[in-house]
Coordinates of N, CA, C and O in Angstrom, one line a residue:
M1259 N 4.2 8.6 -20.8 CA 3.6 9.5 -19.8 C 2.1 9.5 -20.0 O 1.6 9.4 -21.1
S1260 N 1.4 9.5 -18.9 CA -0.1 9.6 -18.9 C -0.6 11.0 -19.3 O 0.2 12.0 -19.3
E1261 N -1.8 11.1 -19.6 CA -2.3 12.4 -19.9 C -2.3 13.4 -18.7 O -2.2 12.9 -17.6
A1262 N -2.2 14.7 -19.0 CA -2.0 15.7 -17.9 C -3.3 15.7 -17.1 O -4.4 15.6 -17.6
I1263 N -3.2 16.0 -15.8 CA -4.3 16.1 -14.9 C -4.2 17.5 -14.2 O -3.1 18.0 -14.1
S1264 N -5.3 17.9 -13.6 CA -5.2 19.2 -12.9 C -4.7 18.9 -11.4 O -4.8 17.7 -11.0
F1265 N -4.3 19.9 -10.8 CA -3.9 19.8 -9.4 C -5.1 19.3 -8.5 O -5.0 18.5 -7.6
D1266 N -6.3 19.8 -8.9 CA -7.5 19.3 -8.1 C -7.7 17.8 -8.3 O -8.1 17.1 -7.4
D1267 N -7.4 17.3 -9.5 CA -7.5 15.8 -9.7 C -6.5 15.1 -8.8 O -6.8 14.1 -8.2
F1268 N -5.3 15.6 -8.7 CA -4.3 15.0 -7.8 C -4.8 15.0 -6.4 O -4.6 14.0 -5.6
L1269 N -5.4 16.1 -5.9 CA -5.9 16.2 -4.5 C -6.9 15.2 -4.2 O -7.2 14.8 -3.0
K1270 N -7.6 14.6 -5.2 CA -8.6 13.6 -5.0 C -8.1 12.3 -4.5 O -8.7 11.5 -3.9
V1271 N -6.8 12.0 -4.9 CA -6.2 10.8 -4.5 C -5.6 10.9 -3.1 O -4.7 11.8 -2.9
D1272 N -6.1 10.2 -2.2 CA -5.7 10.3 -0.8 C -4.6 9.2 -0.4 O -5.0 8.1 -0.3
I1273 N -3.4 9.7 -0.5 CA -2.3 8.8 -0.2 C -1.8 9.1 1.2 O -1.5 10.3 1.5
R1274 N -1.7 8.1 2.1 CA -1.4 8.2 3.5 C -0.2 7.3 3.9 O 0.0 6.3 3.2
T1275 N 0.4 7.7 4.9 CA 1.5 6.8 5.5 C 0.8 5.9 6.5 O -0.1 6.2 7.2
G1276 N 1.4 4.7 6.6 CA 1.0 3.7 7.6 C 2.1 2.8 8.0 O 3.1 2.7 7.2
T1277 N 2.0 2.1 9.1 CA 3.0 1.2 9.5 C 2.4 -0.2 9.4 O 1.3 -0.5 10.0
V1278 N 3.2 -1.1 8.8 CA 2.8 -2.5 8.7 C 2.8 -3.1 10.1 O 3.8 -3.2 10.8
V1279 N 1.7 -3.6 10.6 CA 1.6 -4.2 12.0 C 1.5 -5.8 11.9 O 1.8 -6.4 12.8
E1280 N 1.1 -6.3 10.7 CA 1.1 -7.7 10.5 C 1.3 -8.0 9.0 O 0.7 -7.2 8.2
A1281 N 2.0 -9.0 8.7 CA 2.2 -9.4 7.3 C 2.2 -11.0 7.2 O 2.9 -11.6 8.1
R1282 N 1.5 -11.5 6.3 CA 1.4 -13.0 6.2 C 1.3 -13.4 4.7 O 0.7 -12.6 3.9
P1283 N 1.7 -14.6 4.3 CA 1.6 -15.1 3.0 C 0.1 -15.1 2.6 O -0.8 -15.3 3.5
F1284 N -0.2 -14.9 1.3 CA -1.6 -15.0 0.8 C -1.6 -16.1 -0.3 O -1.6 -15.9 -1.5
P1285 N -1.6 -17.4 0.1 CA -1.5 -18.5 -0.8 C -2.7 -18.6 -1.7 O -2.6 -19.2 -2.8
E1286 N -3.9 -18.1 -1.3 CA -5.1 -18.2 -2.2 C -5.0 -17.2 -3.4 O -5.8 -17.3 -4.3
A1287 N -4.1 -16.2 -3.4 CA -4.0 -15.3 -4.5 C -3.5 -16.0 -5.7 O -2.8 -16.9 -5.7
R1288 N -4.0 -15.5 -6.9 CA -3.6 -16.1 -8.2 C -2.1 -15.8 -8.5 O -1.4 -16.7 -9.0
K1289 N -1.6 -14.6 -8.1 CA -0.2 -14.3 -8.3 C 0.3 -14.2 -6.8 O -0.4 -13.7 -5.9
P1290 N 1.6 -14.6 -6.6 CA 2.1 -14.5 -5.3 C 2.0 -13.2 -4.6 O 2.3 -12.1 -5.2
A1291 N 1.5 -13.2 -3.4 CA 1.2 -11.9 -2.7 C 1.3 -12.1 -1.2 O 1.4 -13.2 -0.7
I1292 N 1.4 -10.9 -0.5 CA 1.4 -10.9 0.9 C 0.2 -10.0 1.4 O 0.0 -9.0 0.8
I1293 N -0.4 -10.5 2.5 CA -1.5 -9.7 3.1 C -0.8 -8.8 4.2 O -0.1 -9.3 5.0
L1294 N -1.1 -7.6 4.0 CA -0.6 -6.6 5.0 C -1.7 -6.0 5.8 O -2.8 -5.7 5.3
L1295 N -1.5 -5.9 7.1 CA -2.4 -5.1 8.0 C -1.6 -3.8 8.3 O -0.5 -3.9 8.9
I1296 N -2.1 -2.7 7.9 CA -1.4 -1.4 8.0 C -2.1 -0.5 8.9 O -3.3 -0.2 8.8
D1297 N -1.4 0.1 9.9 CA -2.0 1.0 10.8 C -1.8 2.5 10.3 O -0.7 3.0 10.2
F1298 N -3.0 3.1 10.0 CA -3.0 4.4 9.5 C -3.3 5.5 10.6 O -3.7 6.6 10.2
G1299 N -3.1 5.1 11.8 CA -3.4 6.1 12.9 C -4.8 6.1 13.3 O -5.7 5.3 12.8
P1300 N -5.1 7.0 14.3 CA -6.4 6.9 15.0 C -7.6 7.3 14.1 O -8.7 6.8 14.3
D1301 N -7.4 8.1 13.1 CA -8.5 8.5 12.2 C -9.0 7.4 11.3 O -10.2 7.2 11.0
L1302 N -8.0 6.7 10.7 CA -8.3 5.7 9.7 C -8.2 4.3 10.3 O -8.9 3.3 9.7
G1303 N -7.4 4.0 11.3 CA -7.3 2.7 11.8 C -6.5 1.8 11.1 O -5.7 2.2 10.2
I1304 N -6.7 0.5 11.3 CA -5.9 -0.6 10.6 C -6.7 -1.1 9.3 O -7.9 -1.4 9.5
K1305 N -6.0 -1.1 8.2 CA -6.6 -1.5 7.0 C -5.9 -2.7 6.4 O -4.6 -2.8 6.6
K1306 N -6.5 -3.5 5.6 CA -5.9 -4.7 4.9 C -5.5 -4.3 3.5 O -6.2 -3.5 2.8
S1307 N -4.4 -4.9 3.0 CA -4.0 -4.7 1.6 C -3.4 -6.1 1.2 O -2.7 -6.7 1.9
S1308 N -3.6 -6.4 -0.1 CA -2.9 -7.5 -0.7 C -1.8 -6.9 -1.6 O -2.2 -6.0 -2.5
A1309 N -0.6 -7.3 -1.4 CA 0.5 -6.7 -2.3 C 1.3 -7.8 -2.9 O 1.8 -8.7 -2.2
Q1310 N 1.6 -7.6 -4.2 CA 2.4 -8.6 -5.0 C 3.8 -8.2 -4.9 O 4.4 -7.6 -5.8
I1311 N 4.4 -8.4 -3.7 CA 5.7 -7.9 -3.4 C 6.7 -9.0 -2.9 O 7.7 -8.8 -2.2
T1312 N 6.3 -10.2 -3.3 CA 7.1 -11.4 -2.7 C 8.5 -11.6 -3.3 O 9.3 -12.3 -2.7
V1313 N 8.8 -10.9 -4.4 CA 10.1 -11.1 -5.0 C 11.2 -10.4 -4.1 O 12.3 -10.9 -3.8
H1314 N 10.8 -9.2 -3.6 CA 11.8 -8.4 -2.8 C 11.6 -8.5 -1.3 O 12.5 -8.0 -0.5
Y1315 N 10.5 -9.0 -0.8 CA 10.1 -8.9 0.6 C 9.6 -10.2 1.2 O 8.9 -10.9 0.5
T1316 N 9.8 -10.4 2.5 CA 9.2 -11.5 3.2 C 8.3 -10.9 4.2 O 8.5 -9.7 4.6
P1317 N 7.2 -11.6 4.6 CA 6.3 -11.1 5.6 C 7.1 -10.6 6.9 O 6.8 -9.5 7.4
E1318 N 8.1 -11.3 7.3 CA 8.8 -11.0 8.6 C 9.5 -9.6 8.5 O 9.5 -8.9 9.5
E1319 N 10.1 -9.3 7.3 CA 10.8 -8.0 7.2 C 9.9 -6.8 7.0 O 10.3 -5.7 7.1
L1320 N 8.6 -7.1 6.7 CA 7.7 -6.0 6.5 C 7.1 -5.4 7.8 O 6.8 -4.2 7.8
V1321 N 7.0 -6.2 8.8 CA 6.4 -5.7 10.1 C 7.2 -4.6 10.6 O 8.5 -4.7 10.7
G1322 N 6.6 -3.4 10.9 CA 7.3 -2.2 11.5 C 7.7 -1.3 10.3 O 8.1 -0.1 10.7
R1323 N 7.6 -1.6 9.1 CA 8.0 -0.7 8.0 C 6.9 0.2 7.7 O 5.7 -0.1 7.6
Q1324 N 7.3 1.5 7.4 CA 6.2 2.5 7.0 C 6.1 2.3 5.5 O 7.1 2.2 4.7
V1325 N 4.8 2.4 5.0 CA 4.5 2.4 3.6 C 3.6 3.5 3.3 O 3.1 4.2 4.1
M1326 N 3.4 3.7 2.0 CA 2.4 4.6 1.4 C 1.3 3.8 0.8 O 1.5 2.8 0.1
A1327 N 0.0 4.3 0.9 CA -1.1 3.6 0.3 C -2.2 4.6 -0.1 O -2.4 5.6 0.6
V1328 N -2.9 4.3 -1.2 CA -4.1 5.1 -1.5 C -5.2 4.5 -0.6 O -5.5 3.3 -0.6
V1329 N -5.9 5.4 0.1 CA -6.8 4.9 1.1 C -8.3 5.2 0.7 O -9.2 4.9 1.4
N1330 N -8.5 5.9 -0.5 CA -9.9 6.3 -0.8 C -10.4 5.6 -2.1 O -11.3 6.1 -2.7
F1331 N -9.8 4.5 -2.5 CA -10.4 3.6 -3.5 C -11.4 2.8 -2.8 O -11.3 2.4 -1.6
P1332 N -12.4 2.4 -3.6 CA -13.4 1.4 -3.0 C -12.6 0.1 -2.7 O -11.7 -0.3 -3.4
P1333 N -13.1 -0.7 -1.6 CA -12.4 -2.0 -1.4 C -12.5 -2.9 -2.6 O -13.5 -2.8 -3.3
R1334 N -11.5 -3.8 -2.7 CA -11.5 -4.6 -3.9 C -11.3 -6.1 -3.4 O -10.5 -6.4 -2.6
Q1335 N -12.2 -6.9 -3.9 CA -12.2 -8.4 -3.5 C -11.1 -9.1 -4.3 O -11.1 -9.1 -5.5
I1336 N -10.2 -9.7 -3.5 CA -9.1 -10.5 -4.1 C -9.2 -11.8 -3.5 O -8.7 -12.0 -2.4
G1337 N -9.8 -12.8 -4.2 CA -10.1 -14.1 -3.6 C -10.9 -13.9 -2.3 O -11.9 -13.2 -2.3
P1338 N -10.4 -14.5 -1.2 CA -11.2 -14.4 0.0 C -11.0 -13.1 0.8 O -11.6 -12.9 1.8
L1339 N -10.1 -12.3 0.3 CA -9.7 -11.1 1.0 C -10.3 -9.8 0.4 O -10.3 -9.7 -0.8
K1340 N -10.8 -8.9 1.3 CA -11.3 -7.6 0.8 C -10.1 -6.7 1.0 O -9.8 -6.3 2.2
S1341 N -9.4 -6.3 0.0 CA -8.3 -5.3 0.1 C -8.9 -3.9 0.2 O -9.6 -3.5 -0.7
E1342 N -8.5 -3.2 1.3 CA -9.1 -1.9 1.6 C -8.3 -0.8 1.1 O -8.8 0.4 1.0
V1343 N -7.0 -0.9 0.9 CA -6.1 0.1 0.4 C -5.2 -0.4 -0.6 O -4.9 -1.6 -0.7
L1344 N -4.6 0.5 -1.5 CA -3.7 0.1 -2.5 C -2.3 0.5 -2.0 O -2.0 1.8 -2.0
T1345 N -1.5 -0.4 -1.7 CA -0.1 -0.1 -1.2 C 0.7 0.2 -2.4 O 0.7 -0.5 -3.5
L1346 N 1.5 1.3 -2.4 CA 2.2 1.8 -3.5 C 3.7 1.3 -3.7 O 4.4 1.1 -2.7
G1347 N 4.1 1.1 -4.9 CA 5.4 0.7 -5.2 C 5.7 0.9 -6.7 O 4.8 1.4 -7.5
F1348 N 6.9 0.6 -7.1 CA 7.4 0.8 -8.5 C 7.9 -0.5 -9.0 O 8.5 -1.4 -8.3
E1349 N 7.8 -0.8 -10.3 CA 8.3 -2.0 -10.9 C 9.8 -1.8 -11.1 O 10.3 -0.7 -11.5
D1350 N 10.6 -2.9 -10.8 CA 12.0 -2.8 -11.1 C 12.2 -3.3 -12.5 O 11.2 -3.4 -13.3
E1351 N 13.5 -3.5 -12.9 CA 13.8 -3.8 -14.3 C 13.2 -5.1 -14.8 O 13.0 -5.4 -16.0
N1352 N 12.8 -6.0 -13.8 CA 12.2 -7.3 -14.2 C 10.7 -7.3 -13.9 O 10.0 -8.4 -14.1
G1353 N 10.1 -6.2 -13.6 CA 8.6 -6.1 -13.3 C 8.2 -6.5 -11.9 O 7.0 -6.5 -11.6
A1354 N 9.2 -6.8 -11.0 CA 8.8 -7.0 -9.6 C 8.6 -5.7 -8.9 O 9.3 -4.7 -9.2
I1355 N 7.8 -5.7 -7.9 CA 7.4 -4.5 -7.2 C 8.4 -4.2 -6.1 O 8.6 -5.0 -5.2
V1356 N 8.9 -2.9 -6.0 CA 9.7 -2.4 -4.9 C 8.8 -1.3 -4.2 O 8.2 -0.4 -4.9
L1357 N 8.6 -1.4 -3.0 CA 7.7 -0.5 -2.3 C 8.2 0.9 -2.4 O 9.4 1.2 -2.3
A1358 N 7.3 1.9 -2.5 CA 7.6 3.3 -2.4 C 8.1 3.6 -1.0 O 7.4 3.1 0.0
A1359 N 9.1 4.3 -0.8 CA 9.7 4.4 0.5 C 9.6 5.9 1.1 O 9.6 6.8 0.3
I1360 N 9.5 5.9 2.4 CA 9.5 7.1 3.1 C 10.9 7.2 3.8 O 11.3 6.2 4.5
D1361 N 11.7 8.2 3.6 CA 13.1 8.2 4.1 C 13.3 8.7 5.5 O 14.3 8.5 6.1
K1362 N 12.2 9.3 6.1 CA 12.3 9.6 7.6 C 10.9 9.3 8.1 O 9.9 9.4 7.5
P1363 N 10.8 8.8 9.4 CA 9.6 8.5 10.0 C 8.6 9.7 10.1 O 9.1 10.8 10.4
V1364 N 7.4 9.4 9.8 CA 6.3 10.4 10.0 C 5.1 9.8 10.7 O 5.0 8.5 10.6
P1365 N 4.3 10.5 11.3 CA 3.2 9.9 12.0 C 2.3 9.1 11.0 O 2.0 9.6 9.9
N1366 N 1.7 8.0 11.5 CA 0.8 7.3 10.7 C -0.4 8.1 10.3 O -0.9 8.9 11.1
G1367 N -0.9 8.0 9.1 CA -2.1 8.7 8.6 C -1.8 10.0 8.0 O -2.7 10.6 7.5
R1368 N -0.6 10.4 7.9 CA -0.2 11.7 7.3 C -0.5 11.6 5.7 O -0.1 10.6 5.2
K1369 N -1.0 12.6 5.2 CA -1.3 12.7 3.8 C -0.1 13.1 2.9 O 0.6 14.0 3.4
L1370 N 0.1 12.5 1.8 CA 1.1 13.0 0.8 C 0.7 14.4 0.3 O -0.4 14.6 -0.1
M1371 N 1.7 15.2 0.4 CA 1.4 16.6 -0.1 C 2.2 16.9 -1.4 O 3.2 16.4 -1.6

């Protein structure tokens, strides 16, 4: 377990819901990845993310799926792509990433509470 943080520290991490509107392979990445374009609603708009999720997902099945992402990290350059958000997931027993799931639809851009 990581060190304890305050509730104020937790509130600094801005985790929002978004819907994948486009997904495509990212062959230039060092590790297999998919480029996601995620719609976070009218306030945040569409953001790019590189996600190492190729073991469990194909680009085609990701379009239309709601995901969670940290939206207030600085953009990160990954090869030719500037990743604007960190899409969230968990490692399975083999270290492959399984996306964190929302079990009922919510409007894009809603903040994790």
